[in-house]
Amino acid sequence: MPEVGSRVHLVASTWNGPIEVEGVLLSPSAEDYLTIKLVNGYNATYALDSVDEITCLGDIVTPSNDVQTVAVNSHLPLVHILHTGGTIASKVDYSTGAVTARFEPEEIISSVPELLNIARIETRKLGNMWSDDVRPQHWNRMAEAAAISFSEGAQGVVITHGTDTMHISAAALAFAFSGCGGLPGGRIAFTGSQRSSDRGSSDGSENLIAAVHWAAAGPSTTGAGDSTVVVMHAGGDDGSMAVIPGCAARKNHSSKRDAFSSINQPNIGIITVNKGEVVLDLDESYIAASSKLNSRSTESSPTLYDGGVKILQLIAGAHLHADQITHASSHGYSAILFWGTGLGHLPLDNPGDAPENDGVRAAIE
């Protein structure tokens, strides 16, 4: 059996007939099995007794930890990348199949060299967490870190974030800086990756290039939906990234590259990345809205969120009962958010055989 890390060609018997694959041999996921990282980035596992032939194609793949020193153009705008989670740039550990994120500027530029012509990059690691675990204290940490970056001369900030709740964090920071009528001290772009960077279809590099371009060279913030933006793929193909207002962004799909869209208002613009050339095209509606706004003051100290606020979310429907509502009022909840049906309806009327609805009405009143 070839050693872990070797490039191999494997022939195995499956229910659908013989199959041939090539890739890098990983540590097995279970006893009496072997696992291969395929060229497309996916892992495939086969029972040892189904393997008819395995041939070593090359030496063990050892990811290099060497990072080249890069010459930085001091005339380029300064952009800070604040990492909260997800993958900016990464390498594959073939002994485990894991993808390890890189954070240092030299590492990022080594993996995404196009950034070298866009901005001077500095990085700050705020955390490395699943976006599902983000709470108000993490929004505060992001907002404070962004404010510090602007005070240190950064023209823009890119916040790398897990995609599941990235749109929520983008809205939270927009309110932190602009909820009282002010503006952040520079441009704030959220971005992430729908596809892991060890897959050929990964979108992370182009998203990062576009987000850094917005942070470095986008228009000055005006409050026309641009206090924060989400920069992600505009379609399934390479080359086109949407700049979405932070307070209008929504994630509509778990894994599509173009999972994010703007709700009830147009995108701010489209950033095209093509063979090293990066171009921003602003939407006419954004240009018009920005031109009509009076100048706002810069908010150097963002409003922070109270982590002690408790909000109960209840879904309207056949299983909504009065005791769920009274529980909130008797356990110190700050508010109840009802996800209503239709135009926000709740089961409040008793058609003659639904006394539960009377209870819901009484609990609300």
Short mmCIF file of C-alpha atoms in Angstrom, two decimals:
data_model
loop_
_atom_site.label_atom_id
_atom_site.label_comp_id
_atom_site.label_asym_id
_atom_site.label_seq_id
_atom_site.Cartn_x
_atom_site.Cartn_y
_atom_site.Cartn_z
CA MET A 1 0.00 0.00 0.00
CA PRO A 2 1.45 3.41 -0.94
CA GLU A 3 2.16 5.84 1.87
CA VAL A 4 -0.27 8.58 2.91
CA GLY A 5 0.39 11.64 0.77
CA SER A 6 1.29 9.66 -2.36
CA ARG A 7 -0.43 10.34 -5.67
CA VAL A 8 -2.21 7.15 -6.69
CA HIS A 9 -4.35 5.61 -9.42
CA LEU A 10 -7.03 3.31 -8.02
CA VAL A 11 -9.35 0.75 -9.60
CA ALA A 12 -12.24 -0.42 -7.43
CA SER A 13 -15.40 -2.49 -7.81
CA THR A 14 -18.65 -0.71 -6.97
CA TRP A 15 -22.36 -1.47 -7.29
CA ASN A 16 -22.28 0.46 -10.56
CA GLY A 17 -19.33 -1.47 -11.93
CA PRO A 18 -15.59 -0.83 -11.91
CA ILE A 19 -14.37 2.71 -11.31
CA GLU A 20 -11.00 4.37 -11.81
CA VAL A 21 -9.90 7.46 -9.89
CA GLU A 22 -6.71 9.43 -9.29
CA GLY A 23 -5.78 11.59 -6.35
CA VAL A 24 -3.76 11.86 -3.16
CA LEU A 25 -3.95 9.11 -0.56
CA LEU A 26 -5.20 10.43 2.80
CA SER A 27 -5.33 8.86 6.23
CA PRO A 28 -8.26 6.41 6.15
CA SER A 29 -11.57 7.63 7.49
CA ALA A 30 -12.25 4.22 9.10
CA GLU A 31 -10.61 0.87 9.64
CA ASP A 32 -10.44 -1.35 6.52
CA TYR A 33 -11.09 1.63 4.25
CA LEU A 34 -8.92 4.02 2.28
CA THR A 35 -9.59 7.64 1.37
CA ILE A 36 -8.40 9.62 -1.62
CA LYS A 37 -8.57 13.35 -2.21
CA LEU A 38 -9.65 13.63 -5.83
CA VAL A 39 -8.46 16.25 -8.29
CA ASN A 40 -11.74 18.16 -7.90
CA GLY A 41 -11.14 18.54 -4.16
CA TYR A 42 -13.70 16.00 -2.95
CA ASN A 43 -12.72 13.05 -0.78
CA ALA A 44 -13.68 9.51 -1.87
CA THR A 45 -13.60 6.50 0.45
CA TYR A 46 -13.53 2.83 -0.60
CA ALA A 47 -13.55 -0.44 1.33
CA LEU A 48 -10.19 -2.17 1.05
CA ASP A 49 -11.81 -5.39 -0.13
CA SER A 50 -13.35 -3.50 -3.09
CA VAL A 51 -9.98 -2.20 -4.32
CA ASP A 52 -8.78 -4.23 -7.31
CA GLU A 53 -5.64 -2.26 -8.04
CA ILE A 54 -3.75 0.72 -6.61
CA THR A 55 -0.70 2.20 -8.29
CA CYS A 56 1.61 4.88 -6.92
CA LEU A 57 2.00 7.70 -9.46
CA GLY A 58 4.42 9.94 -7.61
CA ASP A 59 6.17 10.99 -4.48
CA ILE A 60 4.50 12.03 -1.26
CA VAL A 61 2.89 15.45 -1.52
CA THR A 62 4.20 17.71 1.23
CA PRO A 63 2.70 21.18 1.38
CA SER A 64 5.37 23.82 1.64
CA ASN A 65 5.35 26.20 4.57
CA ASP A 66 7.77 28.52 2.80
CA VAL A 67 6.31 31.89 1.96
CA GLN A 68 8.00 34.23 -0.46
CA THR A 69 8.72 37.75 0.68
CA VAL A 70 6.76 40.14 -1.51
CA ALA A 71 7.53 43.73 -2.45
CA VAL A 72 4.72 46.01 -1.30
CA ASN A 73 3.80 49.11 -3.28
CA SER A 74 3.69 51.83 -0.63
CA HIS A 75 1.55 54.03 -2.88
CA LEU A 76 -1.38 51.61 -2.85
CA PRO A 77 -4.32 52.08 -0.44
CA LEU A 78 -4.07 50.31 2.91
CA VAL A 79 -6.68 47.59 3.48
CA HIS A 80 -7.07 45.60 6.68
CA ILE A 81 -8.45 42.06 6.47
CA LEU A 82 -10.23 41.10 9.68
CA HIS A 83 -10.65 37.35 9.91
CA THR A 84 -13.52 35.88 11.93
CA GLY A 85 -13.84 32.47 10.28
CA GLY A 86 -13.93 30.69 6.97
CA THR A 87 -10.99 30.36 4.64
CA ILE A 88 -9.04 33.30 3.21
CA ALA A 89 -6.22 31.27 1.70
CA SER A 90 -5.33 27.74 2.63
CA LYS A 91 -3.23 24.67 2.20
CA VAL A 92 -4.22 21.02 2.35
CA ASP A 93 -2.72 18.72 4.98
CA TYR A 94 -2.66 15.43 3.10
CA SER A 95 -2.12 13.38 6.24
CA THR A 96 -5.58 14.37 7.44
CA GLY A 97 -7.29 15.91 4.40
CA ALA A 98 -7.89 19.05 6.42
CA VAL A 99 -7.75 22.53 4.95
CA THR A 100 -5.66 24.88 7.07
CA ALA A 101 -6.30 28.61 6.77
CA ARG A 102 -3.49 31.11 6.32
CA PHE A 103 -3.66 34.61 7.77
CA GLU A 104 -0.37 36.47 7.34
CA PRO A 105 -0.20 39.07 4.54
CA GLU A 106 2.61 37.22 2.78
CA GLU A 107 0.61 33.98 2.91
CA ILE A 108 -2.51 35.60 1.55
CA ILE A 109 -0.67 37.34 -1.27
CA SER A 110 1.20 34.12 -2.04
CA SER A 111 -2.14 32.37 -2.51
CA VAL A 112 -3.94 35.31 -4.14
CA PRO A 113 -1.15 37.31 -5.86
CA GLU A 114 -3.66 39.56 -7.64
CA LEU A 115 -4.06 41.44 -4.34
CA LEU A 116 -0.52 42.77 -4.74
CA ASN A 117 -1.70 45.20 -7.42
CA ILE A 118 -4.79 46.34 -5.51
CA ALA A 119 -3.79 47.26 -1.97
CA ARG A 120 -1.29 47.05 0.85
CA ILE A 121 -2.64 44.25 3.03
CA GLU A 122 -2.54 43.97 6.80
CA THR A 123 -4.40 41.24 8.66
CA ARG A 124 -5.98 40.90 12.08
CA LYS A 125 -7.33 37.62 13.40
CA LEU A 126 -10.46 38.27 15.46
CA GLY A 127 -11.36 34.59 15.72
CA ASN A 128 -11.88 31.40 13.76
CA MET A 129 -15.44 30.37 14.41
CA TRP A 130 -18.47 28.97 12.63
CA SER A 131 -20.76 31.78 11.60
CA ASP A 132 -23.64 29.98 13.35
CA ASP A 133 -21.88 30.70 16.67
CA VAL A 134 -21.70 34.49 16.19
CA ARG A 135 -23.38 36.54 18.92
CA PRO A 136 -23.71 40.29 19.66
CA GLN A 137 -20.34 40.41 21.41
CA HIS A 138 -18.74 39.28 18.17
CA TRP A 139 -20.48 42.03 16.21
CA ASN A 140 -19.05 44.46 18.77
CA ARG A 141 -15.59 43.00 18.30
CA MET A 142 -15.83 43.40 14.52
CA ALA A 143 -17.12 46.97 14.77
CA GLU A 144 -14.44 48.02 17.25
CA ALA A 145 -11.70 46.38 15.17
CA ALA A 146 -12.95 48.17 12.03
CA ALA A 147 -12.94 51.50 13.86
CA ILE A 148 -9.37 50.90 15.02
CA SER A 149 -8.33 50.02 11.46
CA PHE A 150 -9.73 53.32 10.17
CA SER A 151 -7.98 55.23 12.95
CA GLU A 152 -4.72 53.62 11.83
CA GLY A 153 -5.13 54.84 8.27
CA ALA A 154 -6.87 51.97 6.51
CA GLN A 155 -9.03 53.19 3.63
CA GLY A 156 -11.10 50.03 3.79
CA VAL A 157 -11.74 46.90 5.79
CA VAL A 158 -12.55 43.42 4.53
CA ILE A 159 -14.18 41.09 7.06
CA THR A 160 -13.90 37.43 6.14
CA HIS A 161 -16.83 35.55 7.62
CA GLY A 162 -18.57 32.20 7.41
CA THR A 163 -21.39 32.55 4.91
CA ASP A 164 -24.40 31.20 6.83
CA THR A 165 -24.87 34.37 8.93
CA MET A 166 -22.59 36.78 7.06
CA HIS A 167 -25.56 38.88 5.89
CA ILE A 168 -26.75 39.26 9.48
CA SER A 169 -23.34 40.46 10.67
CA ALA A 170 -23.15 42.86 7.72
CA ALA A 171 -26.48 44.40 8.73
CA ALA A 172 -25.41 44.51 12.39
CA LEU A 173 -22.27 46.51 11.57
CA ALA A 174 -24.20 48.82 9.26
CA PHE A 175 -26.48 49.73 12.16
CA ALA A 176 -23.53 49.99 14.57
CA PHE A 177 -21.89 52.66 12.41
CA SER A 178 -24.87 54.28 10.71
CA GLY A 179 -27.92 53.56 12.85
CA CYS A 180 -27.66 57.00 14.48
CA GLY A 181 -27.05 58.83 11.21
CA GLY A 182 -23.28 58.58 10.92
CA LEU A 183 -20.92 56.71 8.62
CA PRO A 184 -17.95 54.40 9.15
CA GLY A 185 -14.51 55.88 8.63
CA GLY A 186 -14.05 53.92 5.42
CA ARG A 187 -15.45 51.13 3.31
CA ILE A 188 -16.43 47.84 4.99
CA ALA A 189 -16.86 44.71 2.85
CA PHE A 190 -17.89 41.27 4.07
CA THR A 191 -16.88 38.26 2.02
CA GLY A 192 -16.44 34.52 2.32
CA SER A 193 -16.39 31.32 0.33
CA GLN A 194 -19.28 29.04 -0.54
CA ARG A 195 -16.91 26.31 -1.75
CA SER A 196 -13.89 25.10 0.19
CA SER A 197 -10.57 26.29 -1.21
CA ASP A 198 -9.38 22.72 -1.84
CA ARG A 199 -12.07 22.34 -4.52
CA GLY A 200 -11.63 23.37 -8.11
CA SER A 201 -14.93 25.26 -7.98
CA SER A 202 -13.90 27.37 -4.99
CA ASP A 203 -15.10 30.96 -5.18
CA GLY A 204 -13.02 32.30 -2.32
CA SER A 205 -10.14 33.88 -4.25
CA GLU A 206 -12.31 35.91 -6.61
CA ASN A 207 -14.59 37.00 -3.79
CA LEU A 208 -11.56 38.19 -1.82
CA ILE A 209 -10.07 40.02 -4.81
CA ALA A 210 -13.36 41.83 -5.42
CA ALA A 211 -13.86 42.67 -1.74
CA VAL A 212 -10.35 44.08 -1.41
CA HIS A 213 -10.91 46.11 -4.60
CA TRP A 214 -14.08 47.61 -3.11
CA ALA A 215 -12.32 48.36 0.18
CA ALA A 216 -9.36 49.96 -1.61
CA ALA A 217 -10.93 51.74 -4.55
CA GLY A 218 -14.71 51.84 -4.13
CA PRO A 219 -16.63 55.10 -3.81
CA SER A 220 -16.64 56.97 -0.51
CA THR A 221 -19.48 55.79 1.70
CA THR A 222 -22.59 57.98 1.56
CA GLY A 223 -25.20 56.01 3.48
CA ALA A 224 -27.00 54.90 0.32
CA GLY A 225 -26.89 51.29 1.47
CA ASP A 226 -23.10 51.24 1.48
CA SER A 227 -22.15 51.52 5.15
CA THR A 228 -21.34 47.84 4.82
CA VAL A 229 -21.54 45.62 1.76
CA VAL A 230 -21.46 41.90 1.04
CA VAL A 231 -19.24 40.96 -1.91
CA MET A 232 -19.96 37.50 -3.32
CA HIS A 233 -20.43 35.83 -6.70
CA ALA A 234 -23.18 37.30 -8.87
CA GLY A 235 -23.65 34.06 -10.83
CA GLY A 236 -22.47 30.48 -11.10
CA ASP A 237 -19.58 31.31 -13.44
CA ASP A 238 -16.24 32.91 -12.67
CA GLY A 239 -15.50 36.58 -13.05
CA SER A 240 -18.54 38.50 -11.76
CA MET A 241 -19.07 39.53 -8.13
CA ALA A 242 -22.06 41.43 -6.77
CA VAL A 243 -21.67 44.32 -4.32
CA ILE A 244 -24.77 43.93 -2.16
CA PRO A 245 -26.02 46.48 0.42
CA GLY A 246 -25.27 45.09 3.87
CA CYS A 247 -28.79 45.73 5.14
CA ALA A 248 -30.43 44.16 2.08
CA ALA A 249 -28.29 41.03 1.67
CA ARG A 250 -29.79 37.59 2.09
CA LYS A 251 -28.38 34.09 1.69
CA ASN A 252 -30.82 31.99 -0.36
CA HIS A 253 -28.95 28.73 -0.86
CA SER A 254 -26.62 26.57 1.19
CA SER A 255 -23.92 25.92 -1.42
CA LYS A 256 -24.48 27.82 -4.69
CA ARG A 257 -21.79 30.31 -5.59
CA ASP A 258 -24.42 32.99 -6.16
CA ALA A 259 -26.33 32.21 -2.99
CA PHE A 260 -26.47 35.88 -1.92
CA SER A 261 -28.82 38.46 -3.38
CA SER A 262 -30.15 41.91 -2.58
CA ILE A 263 -33.74 42.04 -1.34
CA ASN A 264 -36.05 44.86 -2.48
CA GLN A 265 -33.28 47.01 -3.90
CA PRO A 266 -30.67 46.67 -6.66
CA ASN A 267 -27.07 45.68 -6.13
CA ILE A 268 -24.73 48.60 -5.56
CA GLY A 269 -22.62 47.36 -8.42
CA ILE A 270 -20.79 44.52 -10.11
CA ILE A 271 -17.05 43.86 -9.87
CA THR A 272 -15.55 41.98 -12.80
CA VAL A 273 -12.32 40.02 -12.39
CA ASN A 274 -10.71 38.95 -15.64
CA LYS A 275 -7.08 37.90 -16.06
CA GLY A 276 -5.84 40.17 -13.33
CA GLU A 277 -7.96 43.16 -14.38
CA VAL A 278 -10.54 44.24 -11.81
CA VAL A 279 -13.33 46.64 -12.84
CA LEU A 280 -16.17 48.09 -10.75
CA ASP A 281 -19.42 49.09 -12.46
CA LEU A 282 -21.78 50.99 -10.17
CA ASP A 283 -25.53 50.65 -10.58
CA GLU A 284 -27.23 53.82 -11.82
CA SER A 285 -29.75 53.75 -8.97
CA TYR A 286 -26.90 53.76 -6.42
CA ILE A 287 -25.18 56.67 -8.17
CA ALA A 288 -28.43 58.63 -8.17
CA ALA A 289 -29.21 57.87 -4.52
CA SER A 290 -25.67 58.76 -3.41
CA SER A 291 -25.77 62.11 -5.19
CA LYS A 292 -28.90 63.16 -3.30
CA LEU A 293 -27.54 62.49 0.19
CA ASN A 294 -26.10 65.24 2.34
CA SER A 295 -22.73 64.59 3.89
CA ARG A 296 -22.82 62.69 7.16
CA SER A 297 -20.36 62.78 10.01
CA THR A 298 -17.89 59.94 10.47
CA GLU A 299 -18.71 57.69 13.39
CA SER A 300 -15.39 56.86 15.05
CA SER A 301 -17.06 55.03 17.97
CA PRO A 302 -19.70 52.59 16.70
CA THR A 303 -22.76 51.90 18.79
CA LEU A 304 -22.29 48.55 20.53
CA TYR A 305 -24.89 45.86 21.05
CA ASP A 306 -26.26 44.73 24.39
CA GLY A 307 -25.55 41.02 24.67
CA GLY A 308 -28.15 40.70 27.42
CA VAL A 309 -31.10 41.37 25.12
CA LYS A 310 -33.24 38.22 24.79
CA ILE A 311 -35.55 37.84 21.79
CA LEU A 312 -37.90 34.88 21.41
CA GLN A 313 -38.85 33.95 17.85
CA LEU A 314 -42.15 32.13 17.35
CA ILE A 315 -43.66 30.79 14.14
CA ALA A 316 -47.34 31.34 13.42
CA GLY A 317 -49.35 28.24 12.61
CA ALA A 318 -51.21 25.26 13.99
CA HIS A 319 -48.72 24.69 16.83
CA LEU A 320 -48.57 28.18 18.29
CA HIS A 321 -49.99 28.20 21.83
CA ALA A 322 -50.59 30.79 24.51
CA ASP A 323 -48.13 29.30 27.01
CA GLN A 324 -45.25 29.90 24.57
CA ILE A 325 -46.07 33.60 24.64
CA THR A 326 -46.59 33.85 28.38
CA HIS A 327 -43.33 31.97 28.93
CA ALA A 328 -41.46 34.84 27.27
CA SER A 329 -43.13 37.50 29.39
CA SER A 330 -42.43 35.60 32.62
CA HIS A 331 -38.79 34.79 31.87
CA GLY A 332 -37.34 38.20 31.16
CA TYR A 333 -37.43 38.28 27.37
CA SER A 334 -36.99 41.72 25.86
CA ALA A 335 -39.19 41.04 22.85
CA ILE A 336 -41.09 38.41 20.90
CA LEU A 337 -40.67 38.17 17.14
CA PHE A 338 -43.55 36.44 15.36
CA TRP A 339 -42.96 34.90 11.95
CA GLY A 340 -46.48 35.43 10.66
CA THR A 341 -48.25 33.88 7.71
CA GLY A 342 -49.35 35.90 4.68
CA LEU A 343 -49.06 39.57 5.57
CA GLY A 344 -48.09 38.83 9.15
CA HIS A 345 -51.16 36.95 10.34
CA LEU A 346 -51.48 34.94 13.56
CA PRO A 347 -54.11 32.35 14.59
CA LEU A 348 -56.30 34.75 16.61
CA ASP A 349 -59.87 33.98 15.50
CA ASN A 350 -61.81 30.98 16.81
CA PRO A 351 -63.94 29.39 14.07
CA GLY A 352 -65.90 27.56 16.79
CA ASP A 353 -63.66 24.61 17.48
CA ALA A 354 -60.23 26.20 18.13
CA PRO A 355 -60.14 27.58 21.69
CA GLU A 356 -56.34 27.66 21.37
CA ASN A 357 -56.74 30.73 19.17
CA ASP A 358 -58.62 32.55 21.93
CA GLY A 359 -55.72 31.77 24.23
CA VAL A 360 -53.18 33.17 21.77
CA ARG A 361 -55.18 36.40 21.42
CA ALA A 362 -55.49 36.78 25.19
CA ALA A 363 -51.79 36.15 25.71
CA ILE A 364 -50.87 38.84 23.18
CA GLU A 365 -53.36 41.37 24.49
#
